[in-house]
PDB file of C-alpha atoms in Angstrom:
ATOM      1  CA  MET A   1     -27.713 -48.681  27.586  1.00 48.00           C
ATOM      2  CA  ILE A   2     -26.225 -51.446  25.586  1.00 53.00           C
ATOM      3  CA  ALA A   3     -28.282 -54.216  24.038  1.00 56.00           C
ATOM      4  CA  HIS A   4     -26.833 -57.606  24.832  1.00 60.00           C
ATOM      5  CA  PRO A   5     -27.593 -60.741  22.805  1.00 60.00           C
ATOM      6  CA  ASP A   6     -28.072 -62.816  25.977  1.00 65.00           C
ATOM      7  CA  HIS A   7     -30.758 -60.504  27.426  1.00 62.00           C
ATOM      8  CA  PRO A   8     -34.331 -61.624  26.982  1.00 67.00           C
ATOM      9  CA  PRO A   9     -36.094 -59.316  24.475  1.00 67.00           C
ATOM     10  CA  ALA A  10     -38.640 -58.291  27.133  1.00 69.00           C
ATOM     11  CA  LEU A  11     -35.830 -56.879  29.297  1.00 72.00           C
ATOM     12  CA  GLU A  12     -34.665 -54.509  26.560  1.00 72.00           C
ATOM     13  CA  SER A  13     -37.752 -52.312  26.966  1.00 74.00           C
ATOM     14  CA  TRP A  14     -37.134 -52.112  30.730  1.00 77.00           C
ATOM     15  CA  GLN A  15     -33.372 -51.436  30.512  1.00 75.00           C
ATOM     16  CA  HIS A  16     -33.785 -47.861  31.813  1.00 73.00           C
ATOM     17  CA  THR A  17     -35.297 -49.199  35.045  1.00 77.00           C
ATOM     18  CA  LEU A  18     -32.475 -51.624  35.814  1.00 77.00           C
ATOM     19  CA  ALA A  19     -29.385 -50.806  37.855  1.00 75.00           C
ATOM     20  CA  PRO A  20     -26.980 -49.265  37.051  1.00 81.00           C
ATOM     21  CA  TYR A  21     -29.043 -47.314  34.495  1.00 79.00           C
ATOM     22  CA  SER A  22     -32.122 -46.537  36.573  1.00 87.00           C
ATOM     23  CA  MET A  23     -32.701 -43.056  37.889  1.00 88.00           C
ATOM     24  CA  GLY A  24     -33.410 -44.414  41.372  1.00 90.00           C
ATOM     25  CA  TYR A  25     -30.099 -46.225  41.482  1.00 92.00           C
ATOM     26  CA  ARG A  26     -28.200 -43.138  40.292  1.00 92.00           C
ATOM     27  CA  ILE A  27     -29.979 -40.939  42.865  1.00 94.00           C
ATOM     28  CA  LYS A  28     -28.995 -43.486  45.529  1.00 94.00           C
ATOM     29  CA  ILE A  29     -25.344 -43.317  44.407  1.00 95.00           C
ATOM     30  CA  LEU A  30     -25.439 -39.502  44.433  1.00 96.00           C
ATOM     31  CA  SER A  31     -26.954 -39.545  47.922  1.00 94.00           C
ATOM     32  CA  GLN A  32     -24.301 -41.944  49.196  1.00 96.00           C
ATOM     33  CA  LEU A  33     -21.476 -39.868  47.721  1.00 97.00           C
ATOM     34  CA  LEU A  34     -22.861 -36.605  49.133  1.00 96.00           C
ATOM     35  CA  THR A  35     -23.430 -38.222  52.534  1.00 95.00           C
ATOM     36  CA  ARG A  36     -19.904 -39.661  52.626  1.00 97.00           C
ATOM     37  CA  LYS A  37     -18.267 -36.332  51.738  1.00 97.00           C
ATOM     38  CA  PHE A  38     -20.511 -34.344  54.078  1.00 97.00           C
ATOM     39  CA  THR A  39     -19.852 -36.788  56.920  1.00 97.00           C
ATOM     40  CA  GLU A  40     -16.125 -36.222  56.414  1.00 98.00           C
ATOM     41  CA  ALA A  41     -16.618 -32.438  56.410  1.00 97.00           C
ATOM     42  CA  LEU A  42     -18.676 -32.536  59.621  1.00 97.00           C
ATOM     43  CA  GLU A  43     -16.329 -34.915  61.451  1.00 97.00           C
ATOM     44  CA  PRO A  44     -14.055 -32.161  62.860  1.00 96.00           C
ATOM     45  CA  PHE A  45     -17.155 -30.672  64.517  1.00 95.00           C
ATOM     46  CA  GLY A  46     -18.254 -34.017  65.992  1.00 94.00           C
ATOM     47  CA  LEU A  47     -21.453 -33.880  63.967  1.00 96.00           C
ATOM     48  CA  THR A  48     -23.293 -36.120  61.542  1.00 94.00           C
ATOM     49  CA  PRO A  49     -25.521 -35.255  58.577  1.00 94.00           C
ATOM     50  CA  PHE A  50     -28.538 -35.962  60.802  1.00 93.00           C
ATOM     51  CA  HIS A  51     -27.290 -33.363  63.322  1.00 96.00           C
ATOM     52  CA  TRP A  52     -27.008 -30.953  60.383  1.00 96.00           C
ATOM     53  CA  LEU A  53     -30.635 -31.566  59.421  1.00 95.00           C
ATOM     54  CA  VAL A  54     -31.864 -30.898  62.948  1.00 96.00           C
ATOM     55  CA  LEU A  55     -29.750 -27.753  63.166  1.00 98.00           C
ATOM     56  CA  CYS A  56     -31.188 -26.557  59.830  1.00 97.00           C
ATOM     57  CA  CYS A  57     -34.724 -26.966  61.165  1.00 96.00           C
ATOM     58  CA  LEU A  58     -33.889 -25.010  64.301  1.00 98.00           C
ATOM     59  CA  TRP A  59     -31.956 -22.276  62.488  1.00 98.00           C
ATOM     60  CA  GLN A  60     -35.124 -21.678  60.479  1.00 97.00           C
ATOM     61  CA  GLU A  61     -37.452 -21.874  63.492  1.00 97.00           C
ATOM     62  CA  ASP A  62     -36.038 -22.241  66.968  1.00 97.00           C
ATOM     63  CA  GLY A  63     -38.106 -23.875  69.700  1.00 97.00           C
ATOM     64  CA  LEU A  64     -39.841 -26.440  67.519  1.00 96.00           C
ATOM     65  CA  PRO A  65     -41.644 -29.329  69.165  1.00 96.00           C
ATOM     66  CA  THR A  66     -39.819 -32.627  68.763  1.00 93.00           C
ATOM     67  CA  SER A  67     -42.743 -33.958  66.717  1.00 92.00           C
ATOM     68  CA  SER A  68     -42.466 -31.058  64.242  1.00 94.00           C
ATOM     69  CA  ILE A  69     -38.776 -31.745  63.696  1.00 95.00           C
ATOM     70  CA  GLY A  70     -39.597 -35.410  63.118  1.00 92.00           C
ATOM     71  CA  ASP A  71     -42.344 -34.479  60.650  1.00 91.00           C
ATOM     72  CA  LYS A  72     -40.071 -32.125  58.712  1.00 91.00           C
ATOM     73  CA  LEU A  73     -37.324 -34.751  58.523  1.00 89.00           C
ATOM     74  CA  LYS A  74     -39.658 -37.721  57.992  1.00 83.00           C
ATOM     75  CA  GLN A  75     -38.112 -39.468  61.015  1.00 74.00           C
ATOM     76  CA  VAL A  76     -39.518 -41.757  63.646  1.00 57.00           C
ATOM     77  CA  GLY A  77     -39.360 -40.672  67.278  1.00 57.00           C
ATOM     78  CA  GLY A  78     -36.784 -43.155  68.554  1.00 65.00           C
ATOM     79  CA  THR A  79     -34.182 -42.175  65.988  1.00 83.00           C
ATOM     80  CA  LEU A  80     -34.710 -38.468  66.561  1.00 90.00           C
ATOM     81  CA  THR A  81     -34.684 -38.843  70.346  1.00 90.00           C
ATOM     82  CA  GLY A  82     -31.213 -40.397  70.268  1.00 91.00           C
ATOM     83  CA  VAL A  83     -29.901 -37.668  67.973  1.00 93.00           C
ATOM     84  CA  LEU A  84     -31.359 -34.963  70.218  1.00 95.00           C
ATOM     85  CA  ASP A  85     -29.823 -36.689  73.261  1.00 95.00           C
ATOM     86  CA  ARG A  86     -26.365 -36.504  71.669  1.00 95.00           C
ATOM     87  CA  MET A  87     -26.893 -32.905  70.552  1.00 97.00           C
ATOM     88  CA  GLU A  88     -27.950 -31.948  74.064  1.00 97.00           C
ATOM     89  CA  GLU A  89     -24.887 -33.708  75.540  1.00 96.00           C
ATOM     90  CA  ARG A  90     -22.698 -31.684  73.157  1.00 96.00           C
ATOM     91  CA  GLY A  91     -24.356 -28.456  74.279  1.00 97.00           C
ATOM     92  CA  LEU A  92     -25.948 -27.654  70.909  1.00 98.00           C
ATOM     93  CA  VAL A  93     -29.608 -27.783  71.970  1.00 98.00           C
ATOM     94  CA  ARG A  94     -31.707 -27.787  75.103  1.00 98.00           C
ATOM     95  CA  ARG A  95     -35.123 -29.304  75.719  1.00 96.00           C
ATOM     96  CA  GLU A  96     -37.936 -27.529  77.528  1.00 95.00           C
ATOM     97  CA  ARG A  97     -41.494 -28.545  78.195  1.00 95.00           C
ATOM     98  CA  ASP A  98     -44.082 -26.478  76.356  1.00 92.00           C
ATOM     99  CA  ALA A  99     -45.611 -23.903  78.705  1.00 91.00           C
ATOM    100  CA  ASN A 100     -49.159 -24.667  77.479  1.00 93.00           C
ATOM    101  CA  ASP A 101     -48.936 -28.429  76.992  1.00 93.00           C
ATOM    102  CA  ARG A 102     -46.583 -30.343  79.290  1.00 89.00           C
ATOM    103  CA  ARG A 103     -46.681 -33.388  76.981  1.00 92.00           C
ATOM    104  CA  ILE A 104     -44.755 -31.454  74.329  1.00 94.00           C
ATOM    105  CA  TRP A 105     -40.989 -31.009  74.416  1.00 94.00           C
ATOM    106  CA  ARG A 106     -39.625 -28.006  72.546  1.00 97.00           C
ATOM    107  CA  ILE A 107     -36.071 -27.971  71.224  1.00 98.00           C
ATOM    108  CA  TRP A 108     -34.082 -24.755  71.498  1.00 98.00           C
ATOM    109  CA  LEU A 109     -30.635 -23.929  70.148  1.00 98.00           C
ATOM    110  CA  THR A 110     -27.915 -23.011  72.593  1.00 98.00           C
ATOM    111  CA  ASP A 111     -25.357 -20.324  71.780  1.00 98.00           C
ATOM    112  CA  ALA A 112     -23.058 -23.082  70.470  1.00 97.00           C
ATOM    113  CA  GLY A 113     -25.816 -24.380  68.188  1.00 98.00           C
ATOM    114  CA  ARG A 114     -26.542 -20.883  66.876  1.00 98.00           C
ATOM    115  CA  GLU A 115     -22.838 -20.208  66.244  1.00 97.00           C
ATOM    116  CA  LEU A 116     -22.661 -23.197  63.896  1.00 98.00           C
ATOM    117  CA  ALA A 117     -25.054 -21.324  61.577  1.00 97.00           C
ATOM    118  CA  THR A 118     -22.102 -19.206  60.450  1.00 97.00           C
ATOM    119  CA  VAL A 119     -19.730 -22.154  60.006  1.00 96.00           C
ATOM    120  CA  LEU A 120     -21.651 -25.097  58.565  1.00 97.00           C
ATOM    121  CA  PRO A 121     -23.769 -23.640  55.714  1.00 98.00           C
ATOM    122  CA  PRO A 122     -20.679 -22.594  53.701  1.00 98.00           C
ATOM    123  CA  ILE A 123     -19.327 -26.146  54.040  1.00 97.00           C
ATOM    124  CA  SER A 124     -22.613 -27.528  52.706  1.00 97.00           C
ATOM    125  CA  ALA A 125     -22.685 -24.943  49.906  1.00 97.00           C
ATOM    126  CA  ASN A 126     -19.135 -25.809  48.850  1.00 97.00           C
ATOM    127  CA  LEU A 127     -20.011 -29.504  48.670  1.00 97.00           C
ATOM    128  CA  LEU A 128     -23.106 -28.743  46.609  1.00 95.00           C
ATOM    129  CA  ASP A 129     -21.035 -26.542  44.288  1.00 96.00           C
ATOM    130  CA  GLU A 130     -18.556 -29.398  43.880  1.00 97.00           C
ATOM    131  CA  ALA A 131     -21.356 -31.860  43.077  1.00 96.00           C
ATOM    132  CA  MET A 132     -23.007 -29.433  40.641  1.00 96.00           C
ATOM    133  CA  SER A 133     -19.812 -28.290  38.926  1.00 96.00           C
ATOM    134  CA  GLY A 134     -20.486 -27.622  35.247  1.00 97.00           C
ATOM    135  CA  ILE A 135     -24.243 -27.416  35.807  1.00 97.00           C
ATOM    136  CA  SER A 136     -25.765 -23.977  35.217  1.00 96.00           C
ATOM    137  CA  GLY A 137     -27.882 -22.147  37.756  1.00 95.00           C
ATOM    138  CA  SER A 138     -31.043 -22.708  35.717  1.00 97.00           C
ATOM    139  CA  GLU A 139     -30.247 -26.422  35.390  1.00 97.00           C
ATOM    140  CA  ARG A 140     -29.715 -26.630  39.164  1.00 96.00           C
ATOM    141  CA  GLU A 141     -33.072 -24.950  39.751  1.00 96.00           C
ATOM    142  CA  LEU A 142     -34.811 -27.296  37.318  1.00 97.00           C
ATOM    143  CA  PHE A 143     -33.136 -30.320  38.948  1.00 95.00           C
ATOM    144  CA  SER A 144     -34.318 -29.114  42.370  1.00 95.00           C
ATOM    145  CA  GLN A 145     -37.882 -28.603  41.106  1.00 97.00           C
ATOM    146  CA  LEU A 146     -37.948 -32.061  39.507  1.00 95.00           C
ATOM    147  CA  LEU A 147     -36.658 -33.699  42.689  1.00 93.00           C
ATOM    148  CA  ASN A 148     -39.327 -31.865  44.714  1.00 93.00           C
ATOM    149  CA  ARG A 149     -42.017 -33.036  42.318  1.00 96.00           C
ATOM    150  CA  ALA A 150     -40.836 -36.668  42.415  1.00 93.00           C
ATOM    151  CA  ILE A 151     -40.724 -36.569  46.235  1.00 88.00           C
ATOM    152  CA  ALA A 152     -44.238 -35.093  46.356  1.00 91.00           C
ATOM    153  CA  ASN A 153     -45.487 -37.732  43.930  1.00 95.00           C
ATOM    154  CA  LEU A 154     -44.338 -40.509  46.243  1.00 89.00           C
ATOM    155  CA  SER A 155     -45.239 -38.851  49.566  1.00 83.00           C
TER     156      SER A 155
END
């Protein structure tokens, strides 16, 4: 952060909160760069990063209610519904009504959706390794813990 003679003195104490120096701005840039590169990596599969997130939820627990997926991903229903529509059209998931509560739709992976669990995680891991090049394992873990704490603080 460079002091500039034209800056009001009061701004100097807030320099760390102003773009391009603020942590929020730098996290936004990192997110945009990761999203851009991941979008490119997923393009040959006809998928988006949002499809990836839904698949991750279902790889961990298949048959989730739509509302649970939305809660996990902090998404509103309309956005998720469109994504699930496209995933169903591509044969990655299927929807079924809950046997005990007909108001609930459960989302299940198809064979094609399950098969992607062997293909896509290494692509994601490689991108993360590229982004974290030169950062030790303990630093990565600390960074992850700090991000989790900041997210929890604002949730």
